[in-house]
Short mmCIF file of C-alpha atoms and ligand atoms in Angstrom, two decimals:
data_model
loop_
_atom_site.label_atom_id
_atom_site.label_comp_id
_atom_site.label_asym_id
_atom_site.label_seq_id
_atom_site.Cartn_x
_atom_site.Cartn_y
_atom_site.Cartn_z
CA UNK A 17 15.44 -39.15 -14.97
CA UNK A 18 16.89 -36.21 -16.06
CA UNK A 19 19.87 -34.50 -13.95
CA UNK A 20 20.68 -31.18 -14.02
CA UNK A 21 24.01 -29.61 -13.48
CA UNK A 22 25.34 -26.24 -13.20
CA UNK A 23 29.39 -26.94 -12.84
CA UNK A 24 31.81 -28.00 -15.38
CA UNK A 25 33.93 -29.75 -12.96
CA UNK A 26 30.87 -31.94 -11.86
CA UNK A 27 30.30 -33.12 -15.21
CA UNK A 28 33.57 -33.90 -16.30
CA UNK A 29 33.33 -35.90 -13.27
CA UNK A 30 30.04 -37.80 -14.24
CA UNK A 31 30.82 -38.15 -17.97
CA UNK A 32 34.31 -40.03 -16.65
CA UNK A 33 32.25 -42.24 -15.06
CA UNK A 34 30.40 -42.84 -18.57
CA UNK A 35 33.59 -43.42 -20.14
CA UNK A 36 34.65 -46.12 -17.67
CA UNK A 37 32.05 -47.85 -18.91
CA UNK A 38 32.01 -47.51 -22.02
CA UNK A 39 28.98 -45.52 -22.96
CA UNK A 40 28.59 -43.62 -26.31
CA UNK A 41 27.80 -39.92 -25.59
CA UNK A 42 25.47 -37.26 -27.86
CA UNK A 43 25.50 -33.66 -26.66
CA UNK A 44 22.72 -30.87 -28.53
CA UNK A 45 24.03 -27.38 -27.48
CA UNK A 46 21.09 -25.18 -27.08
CA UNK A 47 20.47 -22.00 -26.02
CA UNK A 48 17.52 -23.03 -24.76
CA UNK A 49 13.84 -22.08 -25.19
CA UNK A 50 13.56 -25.17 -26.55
CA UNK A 51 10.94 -26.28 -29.29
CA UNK A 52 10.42 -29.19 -31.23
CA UNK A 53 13.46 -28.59 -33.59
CA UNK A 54 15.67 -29.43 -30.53
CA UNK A 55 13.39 -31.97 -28.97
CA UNK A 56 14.19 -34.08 -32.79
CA UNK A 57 18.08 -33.32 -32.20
CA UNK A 58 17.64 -35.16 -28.69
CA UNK A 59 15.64 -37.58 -30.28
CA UNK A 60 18.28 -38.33 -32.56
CA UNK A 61 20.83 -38.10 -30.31
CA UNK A 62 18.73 -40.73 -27.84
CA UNK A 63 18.79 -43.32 -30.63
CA UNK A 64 22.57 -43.26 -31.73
CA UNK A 65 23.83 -42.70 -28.03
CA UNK A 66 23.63 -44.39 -24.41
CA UNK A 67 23.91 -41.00 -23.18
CA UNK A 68 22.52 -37.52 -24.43
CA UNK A 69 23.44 -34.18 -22.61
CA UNK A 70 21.57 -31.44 -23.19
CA UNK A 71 23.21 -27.87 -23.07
CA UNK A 72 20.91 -24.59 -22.14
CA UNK A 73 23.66 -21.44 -22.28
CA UNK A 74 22.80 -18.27 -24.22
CA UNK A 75 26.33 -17.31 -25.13
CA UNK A 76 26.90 -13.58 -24.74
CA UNK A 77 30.08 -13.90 -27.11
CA UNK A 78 27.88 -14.65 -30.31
CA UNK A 79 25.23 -12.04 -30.08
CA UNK A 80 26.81 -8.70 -32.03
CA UNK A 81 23.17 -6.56 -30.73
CA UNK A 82 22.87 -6.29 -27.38
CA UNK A 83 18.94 -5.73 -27.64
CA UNK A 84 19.00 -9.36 -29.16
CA UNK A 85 20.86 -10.71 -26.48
CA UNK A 86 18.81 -9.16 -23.30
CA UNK A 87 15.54 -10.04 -25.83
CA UNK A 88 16.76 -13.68 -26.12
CA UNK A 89 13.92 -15.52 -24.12
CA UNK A 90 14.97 -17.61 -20.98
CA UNK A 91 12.70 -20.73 -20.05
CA UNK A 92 14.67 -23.05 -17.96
CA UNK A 93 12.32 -24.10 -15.96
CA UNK A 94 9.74 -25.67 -19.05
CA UNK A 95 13.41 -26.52 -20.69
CA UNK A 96 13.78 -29.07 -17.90
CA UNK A 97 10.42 -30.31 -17.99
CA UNK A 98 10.59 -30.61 -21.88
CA UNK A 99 13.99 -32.49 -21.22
CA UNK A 100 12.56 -34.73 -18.88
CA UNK A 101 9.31 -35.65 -19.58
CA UNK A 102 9.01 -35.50 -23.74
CA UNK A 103 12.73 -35.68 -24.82
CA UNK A 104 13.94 -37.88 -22.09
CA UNK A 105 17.80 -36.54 -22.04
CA UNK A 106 19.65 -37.97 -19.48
CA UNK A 107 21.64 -34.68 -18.04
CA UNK A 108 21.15 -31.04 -18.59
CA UNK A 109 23.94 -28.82 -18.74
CA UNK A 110 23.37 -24.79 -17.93
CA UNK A 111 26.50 -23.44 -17.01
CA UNK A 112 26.83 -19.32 -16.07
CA UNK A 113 29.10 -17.14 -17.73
CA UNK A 114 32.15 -17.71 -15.55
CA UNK A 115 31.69 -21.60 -15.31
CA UNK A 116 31.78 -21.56 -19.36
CA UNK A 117 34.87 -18.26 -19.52
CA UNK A 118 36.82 -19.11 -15.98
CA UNK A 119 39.27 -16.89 -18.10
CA UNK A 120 37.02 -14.45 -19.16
CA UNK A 121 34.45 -13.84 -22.58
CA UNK A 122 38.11 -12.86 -24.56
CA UNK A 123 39.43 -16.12 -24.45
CA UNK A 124 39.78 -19.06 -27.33
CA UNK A 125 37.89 -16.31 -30.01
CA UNK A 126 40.62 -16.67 -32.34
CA UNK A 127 39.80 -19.85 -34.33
CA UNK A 128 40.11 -19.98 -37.55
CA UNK A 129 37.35 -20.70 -39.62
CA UNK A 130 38.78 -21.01 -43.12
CA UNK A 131 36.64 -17.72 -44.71
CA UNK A 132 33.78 -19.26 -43.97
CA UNK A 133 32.59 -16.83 -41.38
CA UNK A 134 32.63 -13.70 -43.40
CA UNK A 135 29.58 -14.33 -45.97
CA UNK A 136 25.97 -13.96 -45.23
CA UNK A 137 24.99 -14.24 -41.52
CA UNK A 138 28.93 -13.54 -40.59
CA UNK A 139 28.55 -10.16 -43.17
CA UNK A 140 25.75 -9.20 -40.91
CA UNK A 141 26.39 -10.39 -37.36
CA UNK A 142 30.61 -9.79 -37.30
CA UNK A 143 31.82 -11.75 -34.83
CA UNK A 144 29.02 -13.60 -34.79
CA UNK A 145 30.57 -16.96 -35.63
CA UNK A 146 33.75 -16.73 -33.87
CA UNK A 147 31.62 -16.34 -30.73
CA UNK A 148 29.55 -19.63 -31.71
CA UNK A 149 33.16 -21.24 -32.53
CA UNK A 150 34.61 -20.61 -29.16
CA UNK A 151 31.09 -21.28 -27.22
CA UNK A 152 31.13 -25.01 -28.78
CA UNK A 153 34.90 -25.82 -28.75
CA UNK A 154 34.55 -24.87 -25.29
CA UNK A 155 31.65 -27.13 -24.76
CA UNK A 156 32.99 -29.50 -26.17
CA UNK A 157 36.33 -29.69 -24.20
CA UNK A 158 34.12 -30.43 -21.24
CA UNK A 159 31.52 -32.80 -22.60
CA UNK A 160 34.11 -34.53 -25.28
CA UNK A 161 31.05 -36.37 -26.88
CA UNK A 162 31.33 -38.99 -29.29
CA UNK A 163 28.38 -37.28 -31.61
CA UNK A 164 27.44 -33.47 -31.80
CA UNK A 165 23.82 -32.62 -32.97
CA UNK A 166 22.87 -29.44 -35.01
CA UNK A 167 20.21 -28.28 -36.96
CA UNK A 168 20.15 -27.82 -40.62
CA UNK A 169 18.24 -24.56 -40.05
CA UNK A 170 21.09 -22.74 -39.09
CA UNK A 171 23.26 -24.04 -41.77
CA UNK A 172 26.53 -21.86 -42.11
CA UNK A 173 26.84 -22.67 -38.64
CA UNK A 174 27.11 -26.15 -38.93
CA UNK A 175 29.51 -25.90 -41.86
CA UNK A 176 31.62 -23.79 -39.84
CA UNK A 177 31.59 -26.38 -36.96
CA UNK A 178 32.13 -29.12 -39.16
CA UNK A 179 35.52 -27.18 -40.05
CA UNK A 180 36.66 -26.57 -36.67
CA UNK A 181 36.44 -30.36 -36.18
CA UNK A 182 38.39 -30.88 -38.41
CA UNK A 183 40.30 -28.31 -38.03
CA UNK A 184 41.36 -28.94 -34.43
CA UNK A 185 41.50 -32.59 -34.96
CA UNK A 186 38.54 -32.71 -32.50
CA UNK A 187 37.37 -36.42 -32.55
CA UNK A 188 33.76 -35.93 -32.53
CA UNK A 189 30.97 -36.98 -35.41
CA UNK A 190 28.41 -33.72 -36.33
CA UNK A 191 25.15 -35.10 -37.08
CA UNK A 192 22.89 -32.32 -38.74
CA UNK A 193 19.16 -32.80 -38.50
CA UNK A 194 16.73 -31.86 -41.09
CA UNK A 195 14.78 -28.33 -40.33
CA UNK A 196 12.13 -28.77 -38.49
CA UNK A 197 8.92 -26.85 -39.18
CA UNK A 198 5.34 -25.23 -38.06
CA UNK A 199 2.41 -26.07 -39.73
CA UNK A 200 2.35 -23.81 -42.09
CA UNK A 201 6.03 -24.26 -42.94
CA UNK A 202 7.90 -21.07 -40.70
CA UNK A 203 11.36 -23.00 -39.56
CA UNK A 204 11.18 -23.67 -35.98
CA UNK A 205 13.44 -20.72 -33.86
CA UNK A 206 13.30 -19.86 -30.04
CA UNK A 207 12.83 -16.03 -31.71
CA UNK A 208 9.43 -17.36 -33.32
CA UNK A 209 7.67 -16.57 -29.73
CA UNK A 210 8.39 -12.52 -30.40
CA UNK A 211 6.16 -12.41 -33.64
CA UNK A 212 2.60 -11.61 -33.16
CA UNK A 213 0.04 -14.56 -34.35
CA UNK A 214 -0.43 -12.88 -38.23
CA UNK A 215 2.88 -12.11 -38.69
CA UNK A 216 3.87 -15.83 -37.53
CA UNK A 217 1.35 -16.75 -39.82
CA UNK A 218 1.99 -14.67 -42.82
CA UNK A 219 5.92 -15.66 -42.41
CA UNK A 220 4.82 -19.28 -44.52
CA UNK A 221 6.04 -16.67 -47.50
CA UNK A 222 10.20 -17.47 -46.71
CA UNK A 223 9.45 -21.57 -46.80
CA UNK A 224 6.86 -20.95 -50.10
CA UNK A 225 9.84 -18.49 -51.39
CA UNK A 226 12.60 -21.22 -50.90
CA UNK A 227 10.01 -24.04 -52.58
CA UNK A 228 9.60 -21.61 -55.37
CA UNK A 229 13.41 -21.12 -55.66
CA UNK A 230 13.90 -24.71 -56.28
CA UNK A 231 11.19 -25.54 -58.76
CA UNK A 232 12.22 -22.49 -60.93
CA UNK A 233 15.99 -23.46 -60.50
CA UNK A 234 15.25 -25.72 -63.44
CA UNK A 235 14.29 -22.90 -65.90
CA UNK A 236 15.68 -19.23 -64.41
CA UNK A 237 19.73 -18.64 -63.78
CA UNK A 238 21.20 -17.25 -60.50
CA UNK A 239 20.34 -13.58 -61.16
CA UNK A 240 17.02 -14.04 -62.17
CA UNK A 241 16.11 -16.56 -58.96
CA UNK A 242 17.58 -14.00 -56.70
CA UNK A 243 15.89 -11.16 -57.83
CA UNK A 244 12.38 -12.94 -58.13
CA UNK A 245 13.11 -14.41 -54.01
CA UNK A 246 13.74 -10.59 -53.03
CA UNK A 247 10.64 -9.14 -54.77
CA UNK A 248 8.45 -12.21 -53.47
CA UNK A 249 10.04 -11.82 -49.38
CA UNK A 250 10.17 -7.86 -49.88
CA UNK A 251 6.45 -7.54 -48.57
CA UNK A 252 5.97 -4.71 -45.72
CA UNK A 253 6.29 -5.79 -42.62
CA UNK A 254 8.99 -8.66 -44.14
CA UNK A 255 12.17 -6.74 -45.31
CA UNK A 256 15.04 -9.75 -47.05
CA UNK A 257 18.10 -9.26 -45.79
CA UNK A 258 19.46 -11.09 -47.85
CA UNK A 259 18.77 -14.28 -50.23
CA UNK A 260 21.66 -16.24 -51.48
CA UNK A 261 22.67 -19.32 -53.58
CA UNK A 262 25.99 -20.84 -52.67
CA UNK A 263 27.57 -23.78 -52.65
CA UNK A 264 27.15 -25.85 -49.88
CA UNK A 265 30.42 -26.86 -48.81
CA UNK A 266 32.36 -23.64 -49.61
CA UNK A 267 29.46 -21.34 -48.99
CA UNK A 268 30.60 -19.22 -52.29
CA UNK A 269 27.79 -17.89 -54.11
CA UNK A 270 27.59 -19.93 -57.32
CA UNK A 271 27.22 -18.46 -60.79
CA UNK A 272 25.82 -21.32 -62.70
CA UNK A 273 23.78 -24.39 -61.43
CA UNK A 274 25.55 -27.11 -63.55
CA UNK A 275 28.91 -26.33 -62.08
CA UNK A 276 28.40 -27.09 -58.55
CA UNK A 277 27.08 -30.56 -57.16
CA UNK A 278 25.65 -29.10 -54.07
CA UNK A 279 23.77 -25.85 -53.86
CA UNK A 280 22.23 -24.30 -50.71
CA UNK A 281 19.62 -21.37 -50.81
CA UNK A 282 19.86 -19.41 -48.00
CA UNK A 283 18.17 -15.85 -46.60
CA UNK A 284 17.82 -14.22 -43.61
CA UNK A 285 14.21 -11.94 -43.63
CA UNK A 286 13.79 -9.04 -40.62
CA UNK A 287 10.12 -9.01 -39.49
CA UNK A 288 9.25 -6.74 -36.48
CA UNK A 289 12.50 -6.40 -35.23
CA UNK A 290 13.25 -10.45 -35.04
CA UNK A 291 15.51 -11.97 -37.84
CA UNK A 292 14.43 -15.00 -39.34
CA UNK A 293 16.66 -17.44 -41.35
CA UNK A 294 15.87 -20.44 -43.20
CA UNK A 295 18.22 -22.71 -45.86
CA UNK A 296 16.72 -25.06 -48.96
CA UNK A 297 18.98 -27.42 -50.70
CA UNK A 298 18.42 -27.04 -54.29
CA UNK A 299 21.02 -29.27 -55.76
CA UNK A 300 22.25 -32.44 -53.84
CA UNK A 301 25.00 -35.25 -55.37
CA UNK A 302 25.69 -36.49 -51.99
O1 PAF B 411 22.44 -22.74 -32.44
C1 PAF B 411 22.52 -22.38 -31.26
O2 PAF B 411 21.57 -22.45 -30.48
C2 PAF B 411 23.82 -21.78 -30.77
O3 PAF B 411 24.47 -21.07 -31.76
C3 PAF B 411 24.79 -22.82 -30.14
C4 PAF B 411 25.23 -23.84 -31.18
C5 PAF B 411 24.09 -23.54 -28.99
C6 PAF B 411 26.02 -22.13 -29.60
O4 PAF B 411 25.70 -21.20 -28.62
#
């Protein structure tokens, strides 16, 4: 039975209660509009946890356009029933602004984040990251779970989180789930709802790009997979924003594939005003 809560001080309360007896605690932070990416990260959560707590809180911190913001859709209502009767969390937290900022939005935006913040999304959404930062560290000071769940879709932002844990010495695990897709292989995003049917479609070409990248990683260097991604996602209405091959713990952009045990490809494509971003792994030694 899923319980929902609006109050940080009445979850601290329940989650105490938890601790008393000893139960292990997940937590997925959402923003909501929830889709089957997140219903997997409560999945996951659900079968490494006694407990999972749910989070539904568009942060106003992270979003650097205010269009995006007021655009970001708000379902709570089919969030809760998703939560209850598909994902089965056990409580749903959607705090309000001042619940989540008793100080005010300023507060805690100042952690550092090692560099890691400043390439790709971060050089096109400043602030962006430092928002997200403060939004989970904040979260987390109230839930204090013993695993976090993320998506792999959004994967500077996990990279960045997994710093501030360490970071801050915060004790909790980050457990990054694989991207989730649709049928014809679009990564699952709450802003997949604002594209019209052919352009949701159509958008396959950023998952058939990434494939692409990776088979021809074997035979073309850097320059020459970069430039062939742009031309192939630089198709009216789909304008790249950018398409990137770093290295997946420092986020640099790598120079040479043999040099570097783990290699992430990673773009972010504009398509009728809604930014899409998806991530392949080319190169793994983990
Ligand atoms: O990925 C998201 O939905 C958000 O960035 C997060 C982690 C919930 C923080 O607001």
């Amino acid at each position: 039975m899923l319980t929902t809560i609006h109050n940080a001080s009445e979850l601290t309360e329940i989650i105490l209660d938890y601790r008393k007896k000893g139960l292990k605690i997940g937590f997925v932070p959402t923003m909501g509009a929830l889709h089957k990416g997140h219903l997997h990260l409560v999945k996951m959560s659900k079968n490494e946890n006694d407990i999972t707590i749910v989070s539904i809180f568009v942060n106003p911190t992270q979003f650097n356009d205010p269009r995006d913001l007021e655009k970001y859709p708000r379902t709570l209502s089919k969030d809760q029933e998703l939560l209850q009767s598909t994902a089965s969390a056990d409580i749903l937290y959607a705090p309000d602004v001042d619940d989540i900022y008793p100080d005010g939005i300023q507060s805690g935006s100042d952690i550092g984040l090692g560099g890691l913040d400043v390439m790709m999304e971060g050089s096109h959404r400043p602030g962006h990251f430092n928002g997200v930062a403060q939004v989970v560290n904040r979260l987390l000071e109230i839930v204090k779970p013993d695993n976090l769940y993320m998506g792999q879709k959004d994967f500077q932002q996990f990279t960045i989180i997994n710093y501030m844990l360490k970071s801050l010495s915060i004790p909790t695990k980050l457990r990054v789930c694989p991207i989730v897709r649709e049928d014809n292989g679009l990564a699952m995003s709450s802003r997949n709802v604002r594209l019209s049917p052919e352009v949701r479609t159509n958008a396959s070409i950023i998952f058939k790009t990434l494939k692409a990248v990776k088979q021809k990683s074997r035979i073309l260097d850097i320059e020459s997979l970069k430039q062939y991604a742009i031309k192939r996602l630089d198709k009216p209405p789909f304008k790249p924003e950018y398409f990137d091959i770093v290295d997946g713990n420092t986020l640099l952009p790598v120079d040479n594939l043999d040099n570097h045990g783990y290699i992430v490809a990673c773009t972010a494509v504009w398509v009728e005003g809604v930014r899409l971003i998806d991530n392949m792994v080319l190169k793994s030694d983990l």
